[in-house]
mmCIF file of C-alpha atoms in Angstrom:
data_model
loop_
_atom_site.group_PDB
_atom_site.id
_atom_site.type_symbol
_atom_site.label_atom_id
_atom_site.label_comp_id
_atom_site.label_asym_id
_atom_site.label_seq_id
_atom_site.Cartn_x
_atom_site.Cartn_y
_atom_site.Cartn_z
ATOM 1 C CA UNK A 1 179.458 -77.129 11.276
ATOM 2 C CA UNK A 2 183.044 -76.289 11.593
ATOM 3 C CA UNK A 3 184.593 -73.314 13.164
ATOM 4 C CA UNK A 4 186.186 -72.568 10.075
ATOM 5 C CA UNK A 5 183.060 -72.108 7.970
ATOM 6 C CA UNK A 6 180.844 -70.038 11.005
ATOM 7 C CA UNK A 7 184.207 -67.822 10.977
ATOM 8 C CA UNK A 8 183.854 -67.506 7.350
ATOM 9 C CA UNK A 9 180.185 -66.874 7.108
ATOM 10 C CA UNK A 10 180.542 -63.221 7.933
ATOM 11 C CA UNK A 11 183.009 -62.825 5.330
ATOM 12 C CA UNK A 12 181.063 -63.513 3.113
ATOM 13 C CA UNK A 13 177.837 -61.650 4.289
ATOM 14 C CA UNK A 14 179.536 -59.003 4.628
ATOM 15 C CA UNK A 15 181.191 -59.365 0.436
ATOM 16 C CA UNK A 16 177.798 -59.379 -0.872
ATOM 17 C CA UNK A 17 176.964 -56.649 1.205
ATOM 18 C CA UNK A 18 180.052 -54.050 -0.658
ATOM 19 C CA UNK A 19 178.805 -56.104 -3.824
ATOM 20 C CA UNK A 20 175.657 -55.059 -3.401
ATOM 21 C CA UNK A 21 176.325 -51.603 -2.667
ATOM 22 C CA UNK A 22 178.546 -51.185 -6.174
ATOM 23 C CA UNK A 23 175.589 -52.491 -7.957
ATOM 24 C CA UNK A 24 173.414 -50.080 -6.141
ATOM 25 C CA UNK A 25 175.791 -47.326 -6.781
ATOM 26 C CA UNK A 26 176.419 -47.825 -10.516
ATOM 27 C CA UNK A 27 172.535 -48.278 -11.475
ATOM 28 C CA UNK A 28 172.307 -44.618 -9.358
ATOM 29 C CA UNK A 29 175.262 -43.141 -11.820
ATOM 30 C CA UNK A 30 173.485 -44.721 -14.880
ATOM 31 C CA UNK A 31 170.363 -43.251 -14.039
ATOM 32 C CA UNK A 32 171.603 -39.794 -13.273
ATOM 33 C CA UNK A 33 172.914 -40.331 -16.872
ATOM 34 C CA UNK A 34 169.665 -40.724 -18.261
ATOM 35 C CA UNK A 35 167.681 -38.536 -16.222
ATOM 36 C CA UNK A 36 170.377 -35.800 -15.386
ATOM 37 C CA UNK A 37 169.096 -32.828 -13.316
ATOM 38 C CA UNK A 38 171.091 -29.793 -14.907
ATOM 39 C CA UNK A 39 170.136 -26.006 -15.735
ATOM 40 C CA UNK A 40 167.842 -25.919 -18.804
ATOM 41 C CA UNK A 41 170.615 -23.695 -20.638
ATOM 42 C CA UNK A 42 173.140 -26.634 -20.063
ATOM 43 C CA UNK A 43 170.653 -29.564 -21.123
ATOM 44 C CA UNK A 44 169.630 -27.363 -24.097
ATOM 45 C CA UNK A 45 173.456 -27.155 -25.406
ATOM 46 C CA UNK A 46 175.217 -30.226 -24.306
ATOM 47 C CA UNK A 47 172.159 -32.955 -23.936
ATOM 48 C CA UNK A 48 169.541 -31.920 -26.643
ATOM 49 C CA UNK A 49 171.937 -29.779 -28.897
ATOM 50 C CA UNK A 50 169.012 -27.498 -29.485
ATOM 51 C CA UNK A 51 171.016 -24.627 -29.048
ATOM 52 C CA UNK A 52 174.532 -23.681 -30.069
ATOM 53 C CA UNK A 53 174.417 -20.529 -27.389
ATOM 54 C CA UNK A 54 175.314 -21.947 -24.489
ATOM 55 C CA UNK A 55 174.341 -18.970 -21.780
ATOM 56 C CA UNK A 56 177.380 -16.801 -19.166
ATOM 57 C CA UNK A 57 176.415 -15.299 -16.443
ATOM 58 C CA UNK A 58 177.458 -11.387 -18.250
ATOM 59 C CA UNK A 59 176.257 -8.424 -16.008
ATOM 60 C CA UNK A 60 174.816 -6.802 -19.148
ATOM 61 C CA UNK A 61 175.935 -3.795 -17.600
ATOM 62 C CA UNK A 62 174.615 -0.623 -19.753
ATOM 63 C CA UNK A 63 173.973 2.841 -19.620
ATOM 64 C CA UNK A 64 170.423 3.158 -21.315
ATOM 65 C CA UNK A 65 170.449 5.078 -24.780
ATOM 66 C CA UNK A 66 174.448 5.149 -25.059
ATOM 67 C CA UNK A 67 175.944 3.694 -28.394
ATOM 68 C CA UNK A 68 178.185 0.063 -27.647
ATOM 69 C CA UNK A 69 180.966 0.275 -30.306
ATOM 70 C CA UNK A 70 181.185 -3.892 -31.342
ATOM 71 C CA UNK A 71 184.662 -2.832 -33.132
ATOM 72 C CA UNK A 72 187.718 -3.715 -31.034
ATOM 73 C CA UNK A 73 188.165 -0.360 -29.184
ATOM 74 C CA UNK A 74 184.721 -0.704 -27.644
ATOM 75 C CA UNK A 75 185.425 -4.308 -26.508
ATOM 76 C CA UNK A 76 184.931 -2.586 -22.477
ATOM 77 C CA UNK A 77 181.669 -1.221 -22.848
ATOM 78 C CA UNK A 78 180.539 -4.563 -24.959
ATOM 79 C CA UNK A 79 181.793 -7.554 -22.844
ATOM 80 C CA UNK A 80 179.403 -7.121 -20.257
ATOM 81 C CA UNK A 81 176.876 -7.543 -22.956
ATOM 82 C CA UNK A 82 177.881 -10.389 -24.583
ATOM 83 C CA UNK A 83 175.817 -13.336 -23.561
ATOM 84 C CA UNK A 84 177.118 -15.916 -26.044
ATOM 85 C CA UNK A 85 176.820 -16.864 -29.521
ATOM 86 C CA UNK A 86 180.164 -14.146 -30.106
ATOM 87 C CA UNK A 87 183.682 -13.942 -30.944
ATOM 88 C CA UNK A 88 186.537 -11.155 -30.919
ATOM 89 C CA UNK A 89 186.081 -8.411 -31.537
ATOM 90 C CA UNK A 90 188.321 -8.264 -34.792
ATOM 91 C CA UNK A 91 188.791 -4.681 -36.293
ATOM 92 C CA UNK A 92 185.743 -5.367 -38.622
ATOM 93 C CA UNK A 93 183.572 -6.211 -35.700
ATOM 94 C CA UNK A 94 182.356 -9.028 -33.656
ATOM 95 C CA UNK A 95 181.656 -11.982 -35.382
ATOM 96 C CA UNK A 96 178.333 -14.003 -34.221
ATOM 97 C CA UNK A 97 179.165 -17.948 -33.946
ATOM 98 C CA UNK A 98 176.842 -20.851 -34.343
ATOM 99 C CA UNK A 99 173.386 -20.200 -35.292
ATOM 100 C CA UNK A 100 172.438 -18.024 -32.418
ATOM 101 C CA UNK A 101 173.973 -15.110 -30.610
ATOM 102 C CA UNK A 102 172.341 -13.464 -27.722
ATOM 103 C CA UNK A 103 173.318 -10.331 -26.020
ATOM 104 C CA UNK A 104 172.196 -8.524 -22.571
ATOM 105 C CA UNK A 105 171.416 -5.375 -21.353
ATOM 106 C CA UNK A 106 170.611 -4.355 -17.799
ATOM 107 C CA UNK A 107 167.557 -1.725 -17.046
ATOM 108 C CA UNK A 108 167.076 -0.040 -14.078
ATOM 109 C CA UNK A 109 163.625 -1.236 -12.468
ATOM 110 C CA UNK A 110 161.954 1.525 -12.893
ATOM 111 C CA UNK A 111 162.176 1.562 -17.043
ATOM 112 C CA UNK A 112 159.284 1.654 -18.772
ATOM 113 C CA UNK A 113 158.963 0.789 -22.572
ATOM 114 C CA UNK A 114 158.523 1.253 -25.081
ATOM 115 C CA UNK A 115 162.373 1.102 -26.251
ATOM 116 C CA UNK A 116 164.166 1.041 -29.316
ATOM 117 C CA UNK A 117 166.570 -0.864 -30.456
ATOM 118 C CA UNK A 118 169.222 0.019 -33.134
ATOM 119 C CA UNK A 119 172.402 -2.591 -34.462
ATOM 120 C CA UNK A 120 174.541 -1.872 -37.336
ATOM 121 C CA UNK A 121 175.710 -5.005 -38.708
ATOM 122 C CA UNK A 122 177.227 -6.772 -41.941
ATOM 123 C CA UNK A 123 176.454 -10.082 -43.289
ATOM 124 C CA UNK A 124 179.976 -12.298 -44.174
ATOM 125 C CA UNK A 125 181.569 -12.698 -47.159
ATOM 126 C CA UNK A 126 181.578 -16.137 -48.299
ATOM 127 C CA UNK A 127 181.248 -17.031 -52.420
ATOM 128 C CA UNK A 128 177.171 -18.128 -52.658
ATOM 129 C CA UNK A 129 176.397 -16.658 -50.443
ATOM 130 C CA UNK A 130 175.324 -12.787 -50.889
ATOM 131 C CA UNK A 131 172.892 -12.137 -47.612
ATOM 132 C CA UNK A 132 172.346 -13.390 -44.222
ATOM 133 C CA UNK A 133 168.789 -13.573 -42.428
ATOM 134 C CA UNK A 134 168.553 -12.244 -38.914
ATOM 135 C CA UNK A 135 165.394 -13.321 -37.163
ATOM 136 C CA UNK A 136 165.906 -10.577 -33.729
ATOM 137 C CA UNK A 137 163.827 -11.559 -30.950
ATOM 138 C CA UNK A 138 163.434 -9.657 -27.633
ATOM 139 C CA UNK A 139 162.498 -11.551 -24.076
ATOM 140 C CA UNK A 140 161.144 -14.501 -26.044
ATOM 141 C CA UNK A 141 159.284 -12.434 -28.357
ATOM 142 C CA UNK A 142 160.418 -12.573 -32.189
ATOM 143 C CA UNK A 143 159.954 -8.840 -33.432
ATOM 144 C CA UNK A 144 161.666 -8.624 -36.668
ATOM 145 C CA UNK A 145 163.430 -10.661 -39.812
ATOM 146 C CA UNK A 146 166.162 -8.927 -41.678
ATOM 147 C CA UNK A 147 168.084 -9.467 -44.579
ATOM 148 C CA UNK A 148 171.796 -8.147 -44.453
ATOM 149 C CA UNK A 149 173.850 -8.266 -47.367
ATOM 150 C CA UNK A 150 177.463 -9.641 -47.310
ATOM 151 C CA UNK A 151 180.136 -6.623 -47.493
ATOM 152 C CA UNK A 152 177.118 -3.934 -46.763
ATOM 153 C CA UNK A 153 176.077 -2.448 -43.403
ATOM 154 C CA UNK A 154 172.846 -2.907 -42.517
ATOM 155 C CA UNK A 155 171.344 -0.449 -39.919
ATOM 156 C CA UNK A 156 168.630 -2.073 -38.330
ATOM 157 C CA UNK A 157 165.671 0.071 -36.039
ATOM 158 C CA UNK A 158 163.363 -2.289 -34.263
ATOM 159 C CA UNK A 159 160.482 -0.660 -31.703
ATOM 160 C CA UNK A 160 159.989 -3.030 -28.530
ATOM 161 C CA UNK A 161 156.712 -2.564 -27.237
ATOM 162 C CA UNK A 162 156.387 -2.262 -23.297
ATOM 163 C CA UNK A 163 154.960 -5.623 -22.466
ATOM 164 C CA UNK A 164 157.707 -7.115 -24.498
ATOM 165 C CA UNK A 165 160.138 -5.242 -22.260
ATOM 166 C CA UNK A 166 158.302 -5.848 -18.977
ATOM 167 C CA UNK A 167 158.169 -9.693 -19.506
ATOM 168 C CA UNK A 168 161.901 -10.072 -18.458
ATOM 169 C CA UNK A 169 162.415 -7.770 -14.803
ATOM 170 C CA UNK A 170 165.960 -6.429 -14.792
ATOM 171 C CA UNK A 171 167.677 -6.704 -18.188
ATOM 172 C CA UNK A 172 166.305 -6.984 -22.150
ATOM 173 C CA UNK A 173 167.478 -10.076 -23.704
ATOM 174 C CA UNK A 174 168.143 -9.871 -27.068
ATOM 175 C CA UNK A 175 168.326 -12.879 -28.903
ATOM 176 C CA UNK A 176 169.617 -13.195 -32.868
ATOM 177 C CA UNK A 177 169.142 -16.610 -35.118
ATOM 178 C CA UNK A 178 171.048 -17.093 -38.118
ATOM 179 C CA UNK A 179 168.619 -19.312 -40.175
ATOM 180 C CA UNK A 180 171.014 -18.983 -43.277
ATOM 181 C CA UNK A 181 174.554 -19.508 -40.958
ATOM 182 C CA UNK A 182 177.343 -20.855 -42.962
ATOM 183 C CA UNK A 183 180.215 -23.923 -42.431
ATOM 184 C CA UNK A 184 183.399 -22.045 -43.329
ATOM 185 C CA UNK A 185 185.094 -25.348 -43.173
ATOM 186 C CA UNK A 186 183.671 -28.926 -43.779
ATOM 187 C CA UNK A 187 185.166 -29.890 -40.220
ATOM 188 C CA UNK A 188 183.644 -26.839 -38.544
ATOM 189 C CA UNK A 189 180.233 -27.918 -36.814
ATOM 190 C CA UNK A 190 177.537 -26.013 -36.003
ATOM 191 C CA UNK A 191 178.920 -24.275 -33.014
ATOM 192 C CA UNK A 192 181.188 -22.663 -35.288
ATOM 193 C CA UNK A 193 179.223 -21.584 -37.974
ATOM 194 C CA UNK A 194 179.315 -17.952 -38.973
ATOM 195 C CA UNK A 195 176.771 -15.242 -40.756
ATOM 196 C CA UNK A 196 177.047 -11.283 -39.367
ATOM 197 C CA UNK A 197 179.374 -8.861 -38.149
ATOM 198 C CA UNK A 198 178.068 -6.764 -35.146
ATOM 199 C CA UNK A 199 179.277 -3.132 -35.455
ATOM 200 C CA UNK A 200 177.255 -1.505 -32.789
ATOM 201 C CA UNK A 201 174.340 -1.938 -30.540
ATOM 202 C CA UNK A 202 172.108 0.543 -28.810
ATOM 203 C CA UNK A 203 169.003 0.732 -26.560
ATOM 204 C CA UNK A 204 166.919 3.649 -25.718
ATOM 205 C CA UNK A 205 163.678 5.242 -25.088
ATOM 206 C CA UNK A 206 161.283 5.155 -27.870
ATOM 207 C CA UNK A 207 161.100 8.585 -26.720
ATOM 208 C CA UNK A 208 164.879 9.770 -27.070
ATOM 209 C CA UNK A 209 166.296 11.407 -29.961
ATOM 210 C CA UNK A 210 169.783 9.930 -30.749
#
């Protein structure tokens, strides 16, 4: 055997050896690809497209029984609430996007149910379309289905029992889907579908008298 070739046998070892590792490495990336280990939220809206709420980490900051204004000069007291699923507020209201909008409110620990919940809202107006179904669920639990008419508020009074309100410690999570959610435009997709208007929002004791 020559000295050339023993000097070049390590060369070559050592070739298959970074070869080896690229394979190695790309069949990791391409199963992290098919197996990817992200937040259920995140799979939900960009792997599964179940959802088109994809969820922000909002305080939900919120002073229990106080009225939100949705309209642009409550935009302050209503940010924090916003979850996702919104957009603006214009000076009709916040729009709801997609075909789910959720919003959050904080509750000290010691709150008991049960609560009430009250929204004013106001379907879009879009020809052939003359109403808007809201199914409003609360922690996971679906309480209510509404019909809101496009052009007409709609104030809506919902009573959340206190196990709904206890399943979730820290904040009520109030969750709309727009079953009936339009396509303003045949390029828009379902992200950026629309249905309501929300004009207000507000949470209090079953107990307390506006």
């Amino acid at each position: 055997m020559s000295e050339t070739t023993l000097t070049n046998k390590p060369l070559r070892l050592a070739a298959y050896g970074v070869v080896a590792l690229a394979i190695a490495f790309e069949l990791i990336v391409v199963w992290w690809m098919l197996h990817p280990q992200v937040p259920a939220d995140y799979r939900a809206y960009y792997i599964d497209k179940s959802t088109t709420c994809l969820n922000q980490p909002v305080s939900g900051d919120y002073v229990l029984g106080s009225t939100v204004s949705f309209l642009s000069e409550g935009n302050e007291q209503a940010k924090p609430l916003r979850v996702c699923g919104w957009t603006g507020p214009a000076g009709d209201g916040t729009h709801a996007v997609g075909q789910t909008s959720r919003l959050r409110f904080a509750l000290a620990p010691d709150t008991t149910g049960p609560l009430t919940l009250a929204l004013d809202m106001v379907a879009v107006a879009r020809e052939g379309y003359p109403s808007q179904r809201v199914a409003i669920s609360v922690n996971g639990t679906t309480l209510d289905t509404v019909t809101v008419l496009a052009g007409v508020q709609l104030a809506v009074e919902i009573n959340i029992p206190g196990d709904v309100v206890a399943a979730h410690e820290g904040s009520l999570e109030l969750m709309l889907d727009y079953p009936d959610a339009i396509a303003m435009s045949p390029s828009d997709s379902n992200t950026r579908m629309r249905s309501i208007k929300l004009l207000s929002a507000r949470l209090a004791s079953a107990t307390t008298q506006p």
